[in-house]
Short mmCIF file of C-alpha atoms and ligand atoms in Angstrom, two decimals:
data_model
loop_
_atom_site.label_atom_id
_atom_site.label_comp_id
_atom_site.label_asym_id
_atom_site.label_seq_id
_atom_site.Cartn_x
_atom_site.Cartn_y
_atom_site.Cartn_z
CA MET N 1 6.93 14.86 29.90
CA ASP N 2 5.00 12.00 28.55
CA LYS N 3 6.10 10.74 25.22
CA ILE N 4 3.78 11.33 22.27
CA ASP N 5 2.09 8.36 20.57
CA ILE N 6 3.40 9.04 17.06
CA LYS N 7 0.74 7.44 15.29
CA ASN N 8 -1.94 9.40 17.09
CA ILE N 9 -1.02 12.59 15.44
CA SER N 10 -1.68 14.09 12.00
CA LYS N 11 0.99 14.93 9.41
CA ASP N 12 0.53 18.46 10.25
CA GLU N 13 0.93 17.88 14.04
CA LEU N 14 3.99 15.90 13.27
CA ARG N 15 5.49 18.74 11.17
CA ASN N 16 5.01 21.21 14.01
CA GLU N 17 6.63 18.71 16.52
CA LEU N 18 9.49 18.43 14.19
CA VAL N 19 9.99 22.25 13.97
CA ARG N 20 9.81 22.30 17.83
CA LEU N 21 12.70 19.86 17.94
CA GLY N 22 14.62 22.18 15.39
CA GLU N 23 14.13 19.86 12.47
CA LYS N 24 12.67 20.50 9.00
CA PRO N 25 9.11 19.96 8.52
CA TYR N 26 9.61 17.64 5.36
CA ARG N 27 10.75 15.13 7.67
CA ALA N 28 7.30 14.34 8.46
CA GLY N 29 6.68 12.68 4.97
CA GLN N 30 9.95 10.44 5.50
CA ILE N 31 8.69 9.45 8.89
CA PHE N 32 5.15 8.80 7.62
CA ARG N 33 6.60 6.53 5.06
CA TRP N 34 8.41 4.47 7.58
CA LEU N 35 5.56 4.09 9.87
CA TYR N 36 2.79 3.46 7.45
CA LYS N 37 4.58 2.20 4.19
CA SER N 38 7.24 0.30 5.63
CA GLY N 39 5.44 -0.24 9.10
CA VAL N 40 8.44 -0.24 11.01
CA ASN N 41 8.17 -0.36 14.97
CA SER N 42 11.21 1.33 16.03
CA PHE N 43 13.05 4.49 15.26
CA GLU N 44 16.23 2.47 14.78
CA GLU N 45 14.75 1.00 11.49
CA MET N 46 14.40 4.46 9.98
CA THR N 47 17.74 4.13 8.48
CA ASP N 48 17.84 7.30 6.11
CA LEU N 49 17.34 9.60 8.94
CA GLY N 50 20.53 10.55 10.81
CA LYS N 51 21.39 9.19 14.34
CA GLY N 52 21.00 12.71 15.89
CA LEU N 53 17.34 12.85 14.69
CA ARG N 54 16.56 9.30 15.44
CA ASP N 55 17.73 9.96 19.11
CA LYS N 56 15.36 13.07 19.24
CA LEU N 57 12.64 11.17 17.93
CA LYS N 58 13.04 8.39 20.54
CA GLU N 59 12.97 11.04 23.20
CA ARG N 60 9.93 12.69 21.98
CA PHE N 61 7.74 9.94 20.65
CA HIS N 62 6.83 6.25 21.21
CA ILE N 63 5.62 3.89 18.48
CA THR N 64 2.61 1.45 19.51
CA LYS N 65 1.72 -1.90 18.29
CA LEU N 66 -1.06 -4.34 18.96
CA ILE N 67 -0.45 -7.73 20.27
CA LEU N 68 -2.02 -10.78 18.44
CA ALA N 69 -4.41 -12.48 20.85
CA ASP N 70 -5.93 -15.13 18.54
CA SER N 71 -6.80 -15.55 15.02
CA LYS N 72 -9.12 -17.71 12.98
CA HIS N 73 -8.57 -18.77 9.41
CA SER N 74 -11.57 -19.57 7.14
CA LEU N 75 -10.89 -22.48 5.02
CA ILE N 76 -13.68 -21.71 2.72
CA ASP N 77 -12.68 -18.13 1.45
CA GLY N 78 -9.42 -16.89 2.97
CA THR N 79 -11.15 -14.51 5.36
CA VAL N 80 -9.13 -14.16 8.59
CA LYS N 81 -10.36 -12.82 11.72
CA TYR N 82 -7.98 -11.33 14.46
CA LEU N 83 -8.38 -10.58 18.08
CA PHE N 84 -5.65 -7.92 19.18
CA LYS N 85 -4.88 -7.05 22.61
CA LEU N 86 -4.66 -3.22 23.31
CA GLU N 87 -1.91 -1.77 25.72
CA ASP N 88 -4.67 -2.12 28.60
CA VAL N 89 -6.27 -5.26 28.97
CA ASN N 90 -8.95 -4.83 26.29
CA THR N 91 -9.36 -6.51 23.22
CA ILE N 92 -10.90 -5.81 19.77
CA GLU N 93 -11.40 -7.68 16.61
CA SER N 94 -10.63 -6.83 12.96
CA VAL N 95 -11.06 -9.10 9.83
CA PHE N 96 -9.00 -9.50 6.69
CA LEU N 97 -11.29 -10.29 3.51
CA PRO N 98 -9.46 -11.29 0.38
CA GLU N 99 -11.28 -11.27 -2.76
CA ASP N 100 -10.30 -11.70 -6.38
CA ASN N 101 -9.75 -8.21 -7.19
CA ARG N 102 -9.62 -6.46 -3.73
CA VAL N 103 -8.36 -6.96 -0.18
CA THR N 104 -10.77 -5.42 2.49
CA LEU N 105 -10.08 -4.94 5.99
CA CYS N 106 -13.00 -4.66 8.38
CA LEU N 107 -12.00 -2.47 11.37
CA SER N 108 -13.36 -1.70 14.79
CA SER N 109 -13.69 1.69 16.06
CA GLN N 110 -14.41 1.43 19.66
CA VAL N 111 -14.00 -1.23 22.45
CA GLY N 112 -17.64 -2.37 22.87
CA CYS N 113 -20.38 -0.24 21.79
CA LYS N 114 -23.23 1.88 23.28
CA PHE N 115 -25.96 1.36 20.96
CA GLY N 116 -27.22 -2.10 21.87
CA CYS N 117 -28.62 -3.36 18.39
CA SER N 118 -30.51 -6.43 19.47
CA PHE N 119 -29.06 -8.80 16.63
CA CYS N 120 -25.25 -7.73 17.42
CA ALA N 121 -22.67 -9.96 19.11
CA SER N 122 -21.01 -6.91 20.66
CA ALA N 123 -23.92 -5.54 22.20
CA PRO N 124 -24.41 -7.32 25.64
CA PHE N 125 -20.90 -6.29 26.79
CA GLY N 126 -21.68 -2.65 26.44
CA PHE N 127 -19.24 0.23 25.99
CA ILE N 128 -15.81 0.50 27.24
CA ARG N 129 -13.95 3.14 25.43
CA ASP N 130 -13.11 4.86 22.11
CA LEU N 131 -10.14 3.51 19.90
CA LYS N 132 -7.30 6.10 19.49
CA THR N 133 -6.12 7.06 16.18
CA SER N 134 -3.18 4.88 16.61
CA GLU N 135 -4.99 1.87 17.51
CA ILE N 136 -7.36 2.15 14.61
CA LEU N 137 -4.30 2.63 12.23
CA ASP N 138 -2.57 -0.24 14.31
CA GLU N 139 -5.34 -2.68 13.28
CA ALA N 140 -4.64 -2.11 9.51
CA LEU N 141 -0.84 -2.34 9.99
CA SER N 142 -0.99 -5.42 12.26
CA ILE N 143 -3.11 -7.13 9.64
CA ARG N 144 -0.88 -5.93 6.67
CA ARG N 145 1.93 -7.43 8.66
CA HIS N 146 0.49 -10.74 8.82
CA ASN N 147 -0.47 -10.74 5.14
CA PRO N 148 2.57 -9.03 3.47
CA SER N 149 1.69 -10.32 -0.03
CA SER N 150 -1.91 -8.58 -0.08
CA ALA N 151 -2.21 -4.88 -1.06
CA ILE N 152 -4.90 -3.55 1.14
CA THR N 153 -7.57 -1.88 -1.30
CA ASN N 154 -10.63 -1.20 0.84
CA ILE N 155 -11.53 -0.34 4.56
CA VAL N 156 -14.86 -0.84 6.09
CA PHE N 157 -15.80 0.45 9.66
CA MET N 158 -18.05 -2.63 10.20
CA GLY N 159 -16.24 -3.92 13.15
CA ILE N 160 -17.04 -3.35 16.80
CA GLY N 161 -18.24 0.07 17.77
CA GLU N 162 -20.00 2.95 15.99
CA PRO N 163 -17.63 5.14 13.87
CA LEU N 164 -19.59 8.23 14.13
CA ASP N 165 -19.55 8.14 17.80
CA ASN N 166 -15.63 8.21 17.85
CA TYR N 167 -15.76 10.71 14.98
CA ASP N 168 -12.44 12.70 15.36
CA ASN N 169 -10.28 9.56 15.87
CA VAL N 170 -11.98 7.75 13.03
CA MET N 171 -11.50 10.72 10.59
CA LYS N 172 -8.03 11.33 11.73
CA SER N 173 -6.92 7.64 11.00
CA ILE N 174 -8.84 7.92 7.58
CA ARG N 175 -6.73 10.98 6.69
CA ILE N 176 -3.59 9.09 7.39
CA MET N 177 -4.67 6.05 5.54
CA ASN N 178 -5.41 8.12 2.56
CA ASP N 179 -2.28 10.00 2.58
CA ALA N 180 0.04 9.20 -0.10
CA ASP N 181 2.94 8.87 2.22
CA ALA N 182 1.13 6.48 4.38
CA MET N 183 -1.29 3.70 2.98
CA LYS N 184 -2.61 5.70 -0.03
CA ILE N 185 -6.10 3.98 0.21
CA GLY N 186 -8.35 6.05 -1.81
CA ALA N 187 -11.17 7.82 0.36
CA ARG N 188 -13.73 6.21 -1.84
CA LYS N 189 -12.70 2.68 -0.87
CA ILE N 190 -13.06 3.61 2.82
CA THR N 191 -16.63 2.95 4.16
CA ILE N 192 -18.05 4.40 7.56
CA SER N 193 -20.94 2.39 8.56
CA THR N 194 -23.49 3.86 11.25
CA CYS N 195 -26.71 2.86 13.06
CA GLY N 196 -28.02 6.19 12.01
CA LEU N 197 -26.46 9.01 14.29
CA ILE N 198 -27.77 12.01 12.31
CA PRO N 199 -25.45 14.68 14.06
CA GLY N 200 -22.19 12.55 12.72
CA MET N 201 -23.91 12.01 9.32
CA LYS N 202 -24.41 15.89 9.12
CA ARG N 203 -20.82 16.46 9.99
CA LEU N 204 -19.41 13.99 7.70
CA ALA N 205 -21.59 15.62 4.62
CA GLY N 206 -19.30 18.59 5.23
CA GLU N 207 -15.85 16.73 5.00
CA LYS N 208 -13.69 17.37 1.88
CA LEU N 209 -12.85 13.59 2.03
CA GLN N 210 -14.99 11.64 -0.10
CA VAL N 211 -15.65 8.61 2.10
CA GLU N 212 -18.51 6.13 1.59
CA LEU N 213 -21.44 6.04 4.05
CA SER N 214 -23.41 2.86 4.84
CA VAL N 215 -26.50 3.23 7.03
CA SER N 216 -27.46 0.18 8.93
CA LEU N 217 -31.29 0.25 8.24
CA HIS N 218 -32.52 -3.17 8.92
CA SER N 219 -36.28 -2.08 8.97
CA ALA N 220 -38.50 0.38 7.15
CA ASP N 221 -41.03 0.35 10.12
CA ASP N 222 -40.08 2.67 13.13
CA LYS N 223 -41.65 -0.19 15.59
CA VAL N 224 -39.53 -2.90 14.28
CA ARG N 225 -36.28 -0.68 13.82
CA SER N 226 -36.57 0.61 17.24
CA ALA N 227 -36.51 -2.96 18.61
CA LEU N 228 -33.65 -4.08 16.48
CA VAL N 229 -31.62 -0.52 16.50
CA PRO N 230 -32.68 1.08 19.65
CA ILE N 231 -30.98 4.43 18.58
CA ASN N 232 -34.03 4.72 16.29
CA LYS N 233 -36.24 6.10 19.06
CA ARG N 234 -33.85 8.95 19.17
CA TYR N 235 -33.51 9.38 15.34
CA PRO N 236 -36.53 7.90 13.89
CA LEU N 237 -37.02 7.09 10.22
CA LYS N 238 -38.44 10.06 9.13
CA GLU N 239 -35.58 12.32 10.43
CA LEU N 240 -33.05 9.70 9.44
CA MET N 241 -34.36 9.75 5.84
CA ALA N 242 -34.32 13.50 5.78
CA ALA N 243 -30.75 13.47 6.78
CA CYS N 244 -29.96 10.67 4.27
CA LYS N 245 -31.54 12.92 1.36
CA GLU N 246 -29.58 15.95 2.71
CA TYR N 247 -26.47 14.04 2.74
CA THR N 248 -26.79 12.74 -1.05
CA LYS N 249 -27.78 16.30 -2.04
CA LYS N 250 -24.84 17.97 -0.51
CA THR N 251 -22.09 15.40 -1.23
CA LYS N 252 -23.80 14.07 -4.55
CA ARG N 253 -22.73 10.70 -3.40
CA ILE N 254 -24.98 7.61 -2.98
CA ILE N 255 -25.66 5.98 0.54
CA THR N 256 -25.60 2.36 0.82
CA PHE N 257 -28.25 0.78 3.27
CA GLU N 258 -27.45 -2.28 5.19
CA TYR N 259 -30.38 -4.52 5.91
CA ILE N 260 -29.81 -7.96 7.82
CA LEU N 261 -32.62 -10.22 6.73
CA LEU N 262 -34.27 -11.76 9.84
CA LYS N 263 -37.02 -14.40 9.59
CA ASP N 264 -40.41 -13.11 10.67
CA MET N 265 -38.92 -9.60 11.71
CA ASN N 266 -38.19 -7.68 8.46
CA SER N 267 -38.12 -9.93 5.43
CA SER N 268 -41.93 -10.38 4.27
CA LYS N 269 -43.44 -9.09 1.23
CA GLU N 270 -44.93 -6.20 2.99
CA ASP N 271 -41.60 -5.31 4.44
CA ALA N 272 -40.24 -5.21 0.83
CA ARG N 273 -43.06 -2.92 -0.17
CA LYS N 274 -42.45 -0.58 2.80
CA LEU N 275 -38.65 -0.49 2.13
CA SER N 276 -39.15 0.49 -1.42
CA ALA N 277 -41.48 2.99 -0.61
CA LEU N 278 -39.17 4.60 2.07
CA LEU N 279 -36.25 4.77 -0.54
CA LYS N 280 -38.21 6.04 -3.37
CA GLY N 281 -36.40 9.01 -4.91
CA LEU N 282 -33.26 8.66 -2.87
CA MET N 283 -29.70 8.02 -4.44
CA CYS N 284 -28.88 4.67 -2.95
CA LYS N 285 -28.22 1.17 -3.04
CA VAL N 286 -29.14 -1.62 -0.58
CA ASN N 287 -27.14 -4.40 0.49
CA LEU N 288 -28.94 -7.29 2.08
CA ILE N 289 -27.16 -9.73 4.48
CA MET N 290 -28.44 -12.86 5.72
CA TYR N 291 -28.56 -12.90 9.58
CA ASN N 292 -25.29 -14.34 10.78
CA GLN N 293 -26.25 -16.60 13.91
CA VAL N 294 -24.47 -15.35 16.99
CA SER N 295 -22.46 -18.19 18.70
CA PRO N 296 -24.61 -20.71 16.70
CA VAL N 297 -23.14 -23.80 18.32
CA ARG N 298 -23.46 -22.81 21.80
CA ASN N 299 -26.82 -21.12 21.67
CA TYR N 300 -28.46 -23.10 18.96
CA SER N 301 -31.81 -24.24 19.71
CA ALA N 302 -32.76 -27.41 17.71
CA SER N 303 -36.66 -26.96 18.19
CA THR N 304 -36.90 -23.49 16.68
CA GLY N 305 -33.63 -23.16 14.74
CA THR N 306 -33.06 -19.73 16.31
CA ASP N 307 -30.00 -18.61 18.35
CA ALA N 308 -29.80 -17.33 21.79
CA LYS N 309 -31.04 -14.06 20.54
CA GLY N 310 -34.17 -15.70 19.28
CA TYR N 311 -33.29 -14.88 15.63
CA LYS N 312 -32.57 -16.67 12.44
CA ALA N 313 -32.13 -15.92 8.76
CA PRO N 314 -35.11 -16.52 6.46
CA GLU N 315 -35.01 -19.37 3.98
CA ALA N 316 -33.29 -18.68 0.70
CA ALA N 317 -36.44 -18.74 -1.29
CA GLN N 318 -37.95 -16.07 0.85
CA ALA N 319 -34.70 -13.91 0.55
CA LYS N 320 -34.87 -14.15 -3.26
CA GLU N 321 -38.59 -13.12 -3.25
CA PHE N 322 -37.58 -9.98 -1.12
CA ILE N 323 -34.64 -9.02 -3.43
CA GLY N 324 -36.85 -9.73 -6.70
CA MET N 325 -39.61 -7.25 -5.37
CA LEU N 326 -37.14 -4.59 -4.65
CA LYS N 327 -35.52 -5.05 -7.76
CA ARG N 328 -38.84 -4.85 -9.77
CA SER N 329 -39.77 -1.67 -7.97
CA GLY N 330 -36.41 -0.12 -9.23
CA VAL N 331 -34.22 -0.32 -5.90
CA ASN N 332 -30.66 -1.02 -6.72
CA VAL N 333 -30.20 -4.29 -4.40
CA MET N 334 -27.71 -6.99 -3.79
CA LEU N 335 -27.36 -9.75 -1.40
CA ARG N 336 -24.06 -9.41 0.14
CA LYS N 337 -22.04 -12.78 0.22
CA SER N 338 -21.45 -13.88 3.67
CA LYS N 339 -17.69 -14.44 4.46
CA GLY N 340 -15.94 -16.60 7.02
CA GLU N 341 -19.10 -18.68 7.87
CA ASP N 342 -16.83 -21.41 9.38
CA ILE N 343 -14.90 -19.01 11.49
CA ASP N 344 -17.80 -16.98 13.21
CA ALA N 345 -16.79 -13.96 11.23
CA GLY N 346 -19.86 -11.83 12.32
CA CYS N 347 -18.70 -8.80 14.23
CA GLY N 348 -17.78 -9.32 18.00
CA GLN N 349 -17.94 -13.23 17.93
CA LEU N 350 -14.21 -13.83 18.44
CA ARG N 351 -14.20 -11.24 21.31
CA ILE N 352 -17.00 -13.05 23.00
CA SER N 353 -15.16 -16.37 23.03
CA ALA N 354 -12.20 -14.51 24.64
CA MET N 355 -14.29 -12.82 27.06
CA ARG N 356 -16.37 -15.82 28.23
CA PRO N 357 -14.43 -18.19 30.44
CA ALA N 358 -14.66 -21.64 28.91
CA ARG N 359 -17.06 -23.78 30.89
CA GLY N 360 -15.34 -26.96 32.04
N1 SAH W 401 -22.16 0.60 14.41
C1 SAH W 401 -21.89 0.50 12.90
C2 SAH W 401 -20.87 -0.41 12.51
C3 SAH W 401 -20.81 -1.80 13.22
S1 SAH W 401 -21.96 -3.05 12.61
C4 SAH W 401 -23.29 0.17 12.29
O1 SAH W 401 -24.17 0.07 12.84
O2 SAH W 401 -23.40 0.13 11.08
C5 SAH W 401 -21.50 -3.31 10.94
C6 SAH W 401 -22.58 -4.12 10.33
O3 SAH W 401 -22.53 -5.48 10.75
C7 SAH W 401 -23.73 -3.58 10.25
O4 SAH W 401 -24.32 -3.38 9.03
C8 SAH W 401 -24.63 -4.57 11.17
O5 SAH W 401 -26.17 -4.41 10.92
C9 SAH W 401 -23.98 -5.92 10.72
N2 SAH W 401 -24.03 -7.05 11.69
C10 SAH W 401 -23.91 -6.88 12.92
N3 SAH W 401 -24.34 -8.13 13.65
C11 SAH W 401 -24.64 -8.96 12.57
C12 SAH W 401 -25.20 -10.22 12.58
N4 SAH W 401 -25.30 -10.98 13.71
N5 SAH W 401 -25.35 -10.80 11.30
C13 SAH W 401 -25.30 -10.05 10.19
N6 SAH W 401 -24.78 -8.81 10.30
C14 SAH W 401 -24.56 -8.38 11.37
#
């Protein structure tokens, strides 16, 4: 029989396995503490378990870990971007974002992505597979191992992939991160970011866990949003906003809308007016993000200032005007500080350089 990947199972499933092995269920808590608090990579290191139990565990389970393939350290703000190799040949990215009073990890949920957002660095490479629960947890555990003096306070699923398209594995990893015997990260400190998958949002609204929801909006106009976020053709703004309203009503929690500012696409005065009209009456806040150029050096066009995708961020003055208009109409809005600009910290960019053979 194949060994079970022990970080792929919930605490309840582990309890059941232990009972099957003739052990006491409370051992699950002890094992969880070794795996997720101490972060050990072998059963040998679980020194308060008797040798008999350790041998049984070794027979029944295995402990996975990720292999560090590359990392880039920002000299500006301490951001570190990691490229990890999975047990197959695939690679994923995760980012460590230290700030004054918090440490956020930005995790990937899938190898690649199906949704093809036009501005996203990962989109051209398509979808390969979902990440397993253990692989998601291993992203956090590996980063913690590389930064032992920083206590992780926040998790955002804003790396590669669409978390609501890998719903079960993502939720299972969140429950383990949240567990007091594991990483003990408050559910409210964990954010799921979606391109707007309505069925997943409905499911999430029914969960007991109070995780934060971000919706990547990027435009208040169906035509523009469909060009930027193609899933908008399937779940257009009217339906998306109805689902958001239903979510806030059911959970009594606000939604954060992510909005990348793209010059000549979505950041005019008219766009600001449309956005505030769309959000009227909804319990929400807006995070504006200056577009992060995809591989700026390789693809930068000196004549237009745009990257390979033909996009660039608006000038600071235009962004200021956009924010000002939203604020004046009562929208709770902030401009998210861009992190790790010197290391291409935009999602998917490290993986691109690893996947593209260097031209010589
Ligand atoms: N699929 C999910 C999570 C991945 S994207 C989603 O769509 O929300 C996570 C965030 O990074 C999103 O808000 C996305 O819009 C933003 N993002 C992606 N590429 C970017 C770029 N080139 N510049 C700035 N933000 C980007």
